[in-house]
Amino acid sequence: MVPPLARALALLLPDREVHDGGVIGDTSMQVLERLQAASPALRDRITVFWFGHNNIRLSGSDAAAQVKADLAQAIASLAPGNDDYIVLALVNNATTAPAGTPEYDTVLRLNQDLAAAYPLHFFDIRRFMVEQADPATPQGAIDREHDVPASTLRADDIHLSGFGADVLAKRLQLLLQAFGW
């Protein structure tokens, strides 16, 4: 999820160094391990946390507790006083987690918990992605009905296309500006 978004953000923010800490297939535990082993300089930067999708894929409803614990540790590992971070909502897989499925319920419940735990830092990117579906088109209407991220933003059932990464990067750029970062 992160590499195409980091690429798009780097293009929008040429005066900033954008570090792509994403690795395909990583779980939240692996992201946390890499963050804790990273250079201390990285811990003093604006950080966007968007992980846990692979936990859900591999462990279903049992994943939520692990994702929340790993996120709390990741935030705690930021430099003292660094409150410049964003927690992005997890997105649901269009095939395995449309509205009405147990996986969908797990993702939405986890996002509710993250929003409650980090109210000043949480951004519901999932909702934003769903709202990008055009209900006037057949596929957009299906995406909206299933409450899944717009097909126009995805390369497959969950991962971002280049266009999707560009759209999300522009939205995150606005969010960073709103925070004054």
PDB file of C-alpha atoms in Angstrom:
ATOM      1  CA  MET A   1       0.000   0.000   0.000  1.00  0.00           C
ATOM      2  CA  VAL A   2       2.756   2.441   0.926  1.00  0.00           C
ATOM      3  CA  PRO A   3       5.334   2.395  -1.925  1.00  0.00           C
ATOM      4  CA  PRO A   4       3.110   3.936  -4.634  1.00  0.00           C
ATOM      5  CA  LEU A   5       1.763   6.475  -2.140  1.00  0.00           C
ATOM      6  CA  ALA A   6       5.279   7.437  -1.033  1.00  0.00           C
ATOM      7  CA  ARG A   7       6.295   7.864  -4.687  1.00  0.00           C
ATOM      8  CA  ALA A   8       3.307  10.128  -5.347  1.00  0.00           C
ATOM      9  CA  LEU A   9       3.923  12.159  -2.182  1.00  0.00           C
ATOM     10  CA  ALA A  10       7.573  12.655  -3.116  1.00  0.00           C
ATOM     11  CA  LEU A  11       6.482  14.146  -6.444  1.00  0.00           C
ATOM     12  CA  LEU A  12       4.043  16.502  -4.725  1.00  0.00           C
ATOM     13  CA  LEU A  13       6.516  17.504  -2.013  1.00  0.00           C
ATOM     14  CA  PRO A  14       9.821  17.943  -3.876  1.00  0.00           C
ATOM     15  CA  ASP A  15      11.256  20.132  -1.119  1.00  0.00           C
ATOM     16  CA  ARG A  16      10.867  17.315   1.424  1.00  0.00           C
ATOM     17  CA  GLU A  17      12.483  13.941   1.842  1.00  0.00           C
ATOM     18  CA  VAL A  18       9.807  11.260   1.708  1.00  0.00           C
ATOM     19  CA  HIS A  19      10.964   7.969   3.204  1.00  0.00           C
ATOM     20  CA  ASP A  20       9.210   4.874   1.893  1.00  0.00           C
ATOM     21  CA  GLY A  21       9.188   2.451   4.797  1.00  0.00           C
ATOM     22  CA  GLY A  22       6.728   0.067   3.179  1.00  0.00           C
ATOM     23  CA  VAL A  23       7.577  -3.501   2.245  1.00  0.00           C
ATOM     24  CA  ILE A  24       5.142  -5.649   0.304  1.00  0.00           C
ATOM     25  CA  GLY A  25       3.533  -8.328   2.458  1.00  0.00           C
ATOM     26  CA  ASP A  26       4.670  -6.976   5.816  1.00  0.00           C
ATOM     27  CA  THR A  27       2.524  -7.335   8.897  1.00  0.00           C
ATOM     28  CA  SER A  28       2.295  -4.673  11.568  1.00  0.00           C
ATOM     29  CA  MET A  29       4.870  -6.558  13.644  1.00  0.00           C
ATOM     30  CA  GLN A  30       7.406  -6.391  10.809  1.00  0.00           C
ATOM     31  CA  VAL A  31       6.748  -2.690  10.241  1.00  0.00           C
ATOM     32  CA  LEU A  32       7.230  -2.048  13.961  1.00  0.00           C
ATOM     33  CA  GLU A  33      10.516  -3.993  14.026  1.00  0.00           C
ATOM     34  CA  ARG A  34      11.833  -2.001  11.068  1.00  0.00           C
ATOM     35  CA  LEU A  35      10.759   1.303  12.616  1.00  0.00           C
ATOM     36  CA  GLN A  36      12.428   0.469  15.923  1.00  0.00           C
ATOM     37  CA  ALA A  37      15.639  -0.471  14.091  1.00  0.00           C
ATOM     38  CA  ALA A  38      15.571   2.643  11.903  1.00  0.00           C
ATOM     39  CA  SER A  39      17.845   5.604  12.212  1.00  0.00           C
ATOM     40  CA  PRO A  40      16.862   7.862  15.108  1.00  0.00           C
ATOM     41  CA  ALA A  41      16.632  10.710  12.574  1.00  0.00           C
ATOM     42  CA  LEU A  42      13.586   9.036  11.014  1.00  0.00           C
ATOM     43  CA  ARG A  43      11.784   9.051  14.334  1.00  0.00           C
ATOM     44  CA  ASP A  44      11.781  12.835  14.481  1.00  0.00           C
ATOM     45  CA  ARG A  45       9.910  13.312  11.203  1.00  0.00           C
ATOM     46  CA  ILE A  46       6.297  13.568  10.179  1.00  0.00           C
ATOM     47  CA  THR A  47       5.125   9.965  10.037  1.00  0.00           C
ATOM     48  CA  VAL A  48       2.177   8.427   8.247  1.00  0.00           C
ATOM     49  CA  PHE A  49       1.143   5.062   9.693  1.00  0.00           C
ATOM     50  CA  TRP A  50      -0.810   2.836   7.323  1.00  0.00           C
ATOM     51  CA  PHE A  51      -0.369  -0.790   8.217  1.00  0.00           C
ATOM     52  CA  GLY A  52      -2.307  -3.830   9.343  1.00  0.00           C
ATOM     53  CA  HIS A  53      -3.827  -4.886   6.034  1.00  0.00           C
ATOM     54  CA  ASN A  54      -1.699  -8.027   5.885  1.00  0.00           C
ATOM     55  CA  ASN A  55      -2.572  -8.857   9.487  1.00  0.00           C
ATOM     56  CA  ILE A  56      -6.251  -8.827   8.523  1.00  0.00           C
ATOM     57  CA  ARG A  57      -5.547 -10.942   5.441  1.00  0.00           C
ATOM     58  CA  LEU A  58      -3.585 -13.516   7.441  1.00  0.00           C
ATOM     59  CA  SER A  59      -5.377 -13.550  10.802  1.00  0.00           C
ATOM     60  CA  GLY A  60      -8.865 -12.116  10.287  1.00  0.00           C
ATOM     61  CA  SER A  61     -10.594 -10.813  13.388  1.00  0.00           C
ATOM     62  CA  ASP A  62      -7.688 -11.911  15.605  1.00  0.00           C
ATOM     63  CA  ALA A  63      -5.519  -9.285  13.895  1.00  0.00           C
ATOM     64  CA  ALA A  64      -7.111  -6.177  15.402  1.00  0.00           C
ATOM     65  CA  ALA A  65      -5.512  -6.459  18.836  1.00  0.00           C
ATOM     66  CA  GLN A  66      -2.068  -7.004  17.308  1.00  0.00           C
ATOM     67  CA  VAL A  67      -2.421  -4.046  14.936  1.00  0.00           C
ATOM     68  CA  LYS A  68      -3.529  -1.742  17.779  1.00  0.00           C
ATOM     69  CA  ALA A  69      -0.657  -2.877  20.016  1.00  0.00           C
ATOM     70  CA  ASP A  70       1.931  -2.497  17.256  1.00  0.00           C
ATOM     71  CA  LEU A  71       0.622   0.938  16.316  1.00  0.00           C
ATOM     72  CA  ALA A  72       0.792   2.100  19.941  1.00  0.00           C
ATOM     73  CA  GLN A  73       4.415   0.888  20.144  1.00  0.00           C
ATOM     74  CA  ALA A  74       5.266   2.500  16.807  1.00  0.00           C
ATOM     75  CA  ILE A  75       3.923   5.851  17.970  1.00  0.00           C
ATOM     76  CA  ALA A  76       5.743   5.477  21.292  1.00  0.00           C
ATOM     77  CA  SER A  77       8.979   4.863  19.370  1.00  0.00           C
ATOM     78  CA  LEU A  78       8.836   8.303  17.745  1.00  0.00           C
ATOM     79  CA  ALA A  79      11.271  10.852  19.127  1.00  0.00           C
ATOM     80  CA  PRO A  80      10.220  12.399  22.440  1.00  0.00           C
ATOM     81  CA  GLY A  81       7.903  15.305  21.746  1.00  0.00           C
ATOM     82  CA  ASN A  82       7.222  14.265  18.145  1.00  0.00           C
ATOM     83  CA  ASP A  83       3.463  14.530  17.812  1.00  0.00           C
ATOM     84  CA  ASP A  84       3.548  14.918  14.032  1.00  0.00           C
ATOM     85  CA  TYR A  85       1.960  11.692  12.846  1.00  0.00           C
ATOM     86  CA  ILE A  86      -1.122  10.535  11.000  1.00  0.00           C
ATOM     87  CA  VAL A  87      -2.901   7.217  11.427  1.00  0.00           C
ATOM     88  CA  LEU A  88      -4.685   6.179   8.244  1.00  0.00           C
ATOM     89  CA  ALA A  89      -7.716   3.915   8.346  1.00  0.00           C
ATOM     90  CA  LEU A  90      -7.282   0.443   6.944  1.00  0.00           C
ATOM     91  CA  VAL A  91      -9.112  -0.263   3.709  1.00  0.00           C
ATOM     92  CA  ASN A  92     -11.229  -3.289   3.020  1.00  0.00           C
ATOM     93  CA  ASN A  93     -10.483  -5.740   0.226  1.00  0.00           C
ATOM     94  CA  ALA A  94     -13.063  -5.444  -2.557  1.00  0.00           C
ATOM     95  CA  THR A  95     -13.335  -9.214  -3.011  1.00  0.00           C
ATOM     96  CA  THR A  96     -12.961 -10.682   0.467  1.00  0.00           C
ATOM     97  CA  ALA A  97     -14.332  -7.805   2.533  1.00  0.00           C
ATOM     98  CA  PRO A  98     -17.299  -6.046   0.930  1.00  0.00           C
ATOM     99  CA  ALA A  99     -20.079  -4.780   3.209  1.00  0.00           C
ATOM    100  CA  GLY A 100     -21.749  -7.556   5.146  1.00  0.00           C
ATOM    101  CA  THR A 101     -18.740  -9.860   5.451  1.00  0.00           C
ATOM    102  CA  PRO A 102     -16.898 -10.688   8.691  1.00  0.00           C
ATOM    103  CA  GLU A 103     -13.672  -9.203   7.291  1.00  0.00           C
ATOM    104  CA  TYR A 104     -15.482  -5.953   6.481  1.00  0.00           C
ATOM    105  CA  ASP A 105     -16.800  -5.821  10.046  1.00  0.00           C
ATOM    106  CA  THR A 106     -13.285  -6.412  11.400  1.00  0.00           C
ATOM    107  CA  VAL A 107     -11.821  -3.581   9.312  1.00  0.00           C
ATOM    108  CA  LEU A 108     -14.565  -1.133  10.278  1.00  0.00           C
ATOM    109  CA  ARG A 109     -14.385  -2.045  13.972  1.00  0.00           C
ATOM    110  CA  LEU A 110     -10.603  -1.660  13.948  1.00  0.00           C
ATOM    111  CA  ASN A 111     -10.903   1.732  12.235  1.00  0.00           C
ATOM    112  CA  GLN A 112     -13.429   2.852  14.862  1.00  0.00           C
ATOM    113  CA  ASP A 113     -11.007   1.812  17.604  1.00  0.00           C
ATOM    114  CA  LEU A 114      -8.131   3.673  15.923  1.00  0.00           C
ATOM    115  CA  ALA A 115     -10.264   6.795  15.494  1.00  0.00           C
ATOM    116  CA  ALA A 116     -11.176   6.676  19.190  1.00  0.00           C
ATOM    117  CA  ALA A 117      -7.578   6.081  20.298  1.00  0.00           C
ATOM    118  CA  TYR A 118      -6.042   8.774  18.032  1.00  0.00           C
ATOM    119  CA  PRO A 119      -8.818  11.319  17.430  1.00  0.00           C
ATOM    120  CA  LEU A 120      -6.481  14.195  16.552  1.00  0.00           C
ATOM    121  CA  HIS A 121      -4.322  12.057  14.264  1.00  0.00           C
ATOM    122  CA  PHE A 122      -6.747   9.657  12.567  1.00  0.00           C
ATOM    123  CA  PHE A 123      -7.841  10.120   8.972  1.00  0.00           C
ATOM    124  CA  ASP A 124     -10.463   7.881   7.414  1.00  0.00           C
ATOM    125  CA  ILE A 125      -8.764   7.327   4.067  1.00  0.00           C
ATOM    126  CA  ARG A 126     -11.036   4.300   3.515  1.00  0.00           C
ATOM    127  CA  ARG A 127     -14.137   6.484   3.521  1.00  0.00           C
ATOM    128  CA  PHE A 128     -12.410   8.978   1.209  1.00  0.00           C
ATOM    129  CA  MET A 129     -11.548   6.161  -1.209  1.00  0.00           C
ATOM    130  CA  VAL A 130     -15.104   4.803  -1.189  1.00  0.00           C
ATOM    131  CA  GLU A 131     -16.479   8.277  -1.890  1.00  0.00           C
ATOM    132  CA  GLN A 132     -14.320   8.537  -5.023  1.00  0.00           C
ATOM    133  CA  ALA A 133     -16.500   5.917  -6.740  1.00  0.00           C
ATOM    134  CA  ASP A 134     -18.838   7.538  -9.253  1.00  0.00           C
ATOM    135  CA  PRO A 135     -22.334   6.192  -8.541  1.00  0.00           C
ATOM    136  CA  ALA A 136     -23.406   7.231 -12.059  1.00  0.00           C
ATOM    137  CA  THR A 137     -21.232   4.476 -13.567  1.00  0.00           C
ATOM    138  CA  PRO A 138     -22.064   0.761 -13.242  1.00  0.00           C
ATOM    139  CA  GLN A 139     -18.781  -0.114 -11.471  1.00  0.00           C
ATOM    140  CA  GLY A 140     -18.930   2.965  -9.271  1.00  0.00           C
ATOM    141  CA  ALA A 141     -22.454   2.026  -8.179  1.00  0.00           C
ATOM    142  CA  ILE A 142     -21.253  -1.486  -7.307  1.00  0.00           C
ATOM    143  CA  ASP A 143     -18.282  -0.099  -5.363  1.00  0.00           C
ATOM    144  CA  ARG A 144     -20.582   2.200  -3.392  1.00  0.00           C
ATOM    145  CA  GLU A 145     -23.106  -0.589  -2.764  1.00  0.00           C
ATOM    146  CA  HIS A 146     -20.327  -2.863  -1.481  1.00  0.00           C
ATOM    147  CA  ASP A 147     -18.710   0.004   0.471  1.00  0.00           C
ATOM    148  CA  VAL A 148     -15.288  -0.693  -1.045  1.00  0.00           C
ATOM    149  CA  PRO A 149     -12.622   1.741  -2.265  1.00  0.00           C
ATOM    150  CA  ALA A 150     -13.320   2.964  -5.777  1.00  0.00           C
ATOM    151  CA  SER A 151     -12.133   0.609  -8.514  1.00  0.00           C
ATOM    152  CA  THR A 152     -10.640   3.619 -10.281  1.00  0.00           C
ATOM    153  CA  LEU A 153      -8.113   3.949  -7.427  1.00  0.00           C
ATOM    154  CA  ARG A 154      -7.139   0.281  -7.223  1.00  0.00           C
ATOM    155  CA  ALA A 155      -4.764  -1.880  -9.245  1.00  0.00           C
ATOM    156  CA  ASP A 156      -6.385  -5.022  -7.817  1.00  0.00           C
ATOM    157  CA  ASP A 157      -8.764  -5.819  -4.981  1.00  0.00           C
ATOM    158  CA  ILE A 158      -6.934  -3.610  -2.467  1.00  0.00           C
ATOM    159  CA  HIS A 159      -3.647  -2.120  -3.734  1.00  0.00           C
ATOM    160  CA  LEU A 160      -3.402   1.351  -5.204  1.00  0.00           C
ATOM    161  CA  SER A 161      -2.985   2.002  -8.887  1.00  0.00           C
ATOM    162  CA  GLY A 162      -0.688   4.833  -9.944  1.00  0.00           C
ATOM    163  CA  PHE A 163      -3.724   7.056 -10.396  1.00  0.00           C
ATOM    164  CA  GLY A 164      -5.048   6.008  -6.974  1.00  0.00           C
ATOM    165  CA  ALA A 165      -1.730   6.816  -5.333  1.00  0.00           C
ATOM    166  CA  ASP A 166      -1.778  10.253  -6.984  1.00  0.00           C
ATOM    167  CA  VAL A 167      -5.315  10.958  -5.725  1.00  0.00           C
ATOM    168  CA  LEU A 168      -4.471   9.851  -2.177  1.00  0.00           C
ATOM    169  CA  ALA A 169      -1.203  11.794  -2.171  1.00  0.00           C
ATOM    170  CA  LYS A 170      -3.058  14.980  -3.109  1.00  0.00           C
ATOM    171  CA  ARG A 171      -5.510  14.367  -0.260  1.00  0.00           C
ATOM    172  CA  LEU A 172      -2.672  13.722   2.192  1.00  0.00           C
ATOM    173  CA  GLN A 173      -0.912  16.865   0.988  1.00  0.00           C
ATOM    174  CA  LEU A 174      -4.025  18.840   1.956  1.00  0.00           C
ATOM    175  CA  LEU A 175      -4.109  17.095   5.317  1.00  0.00           C
ATOM    176  CA  LEU A 176      -0.449  17.922   5.985  1.00  0.00           C
ATOM    177  CA  GLN A 177      -1.157  21.560   5.097  1.00  0.00           C
ATOM    178  CA  ALA A 178      -4.166  21.603   7.425  1.00  0.00           C
ATOM    179  CA  PHE A 179      -1.920  20.370  10.255  1.00  0.00           C
ATOM    180  CA  GLY A 180       0.579  23.100   9.405  1.00  0.00           C
ATOM    181  CA  TRP A 181       3.307  20.586   8.640  1.00  0.00           C
TER     182      TRP A 181
END
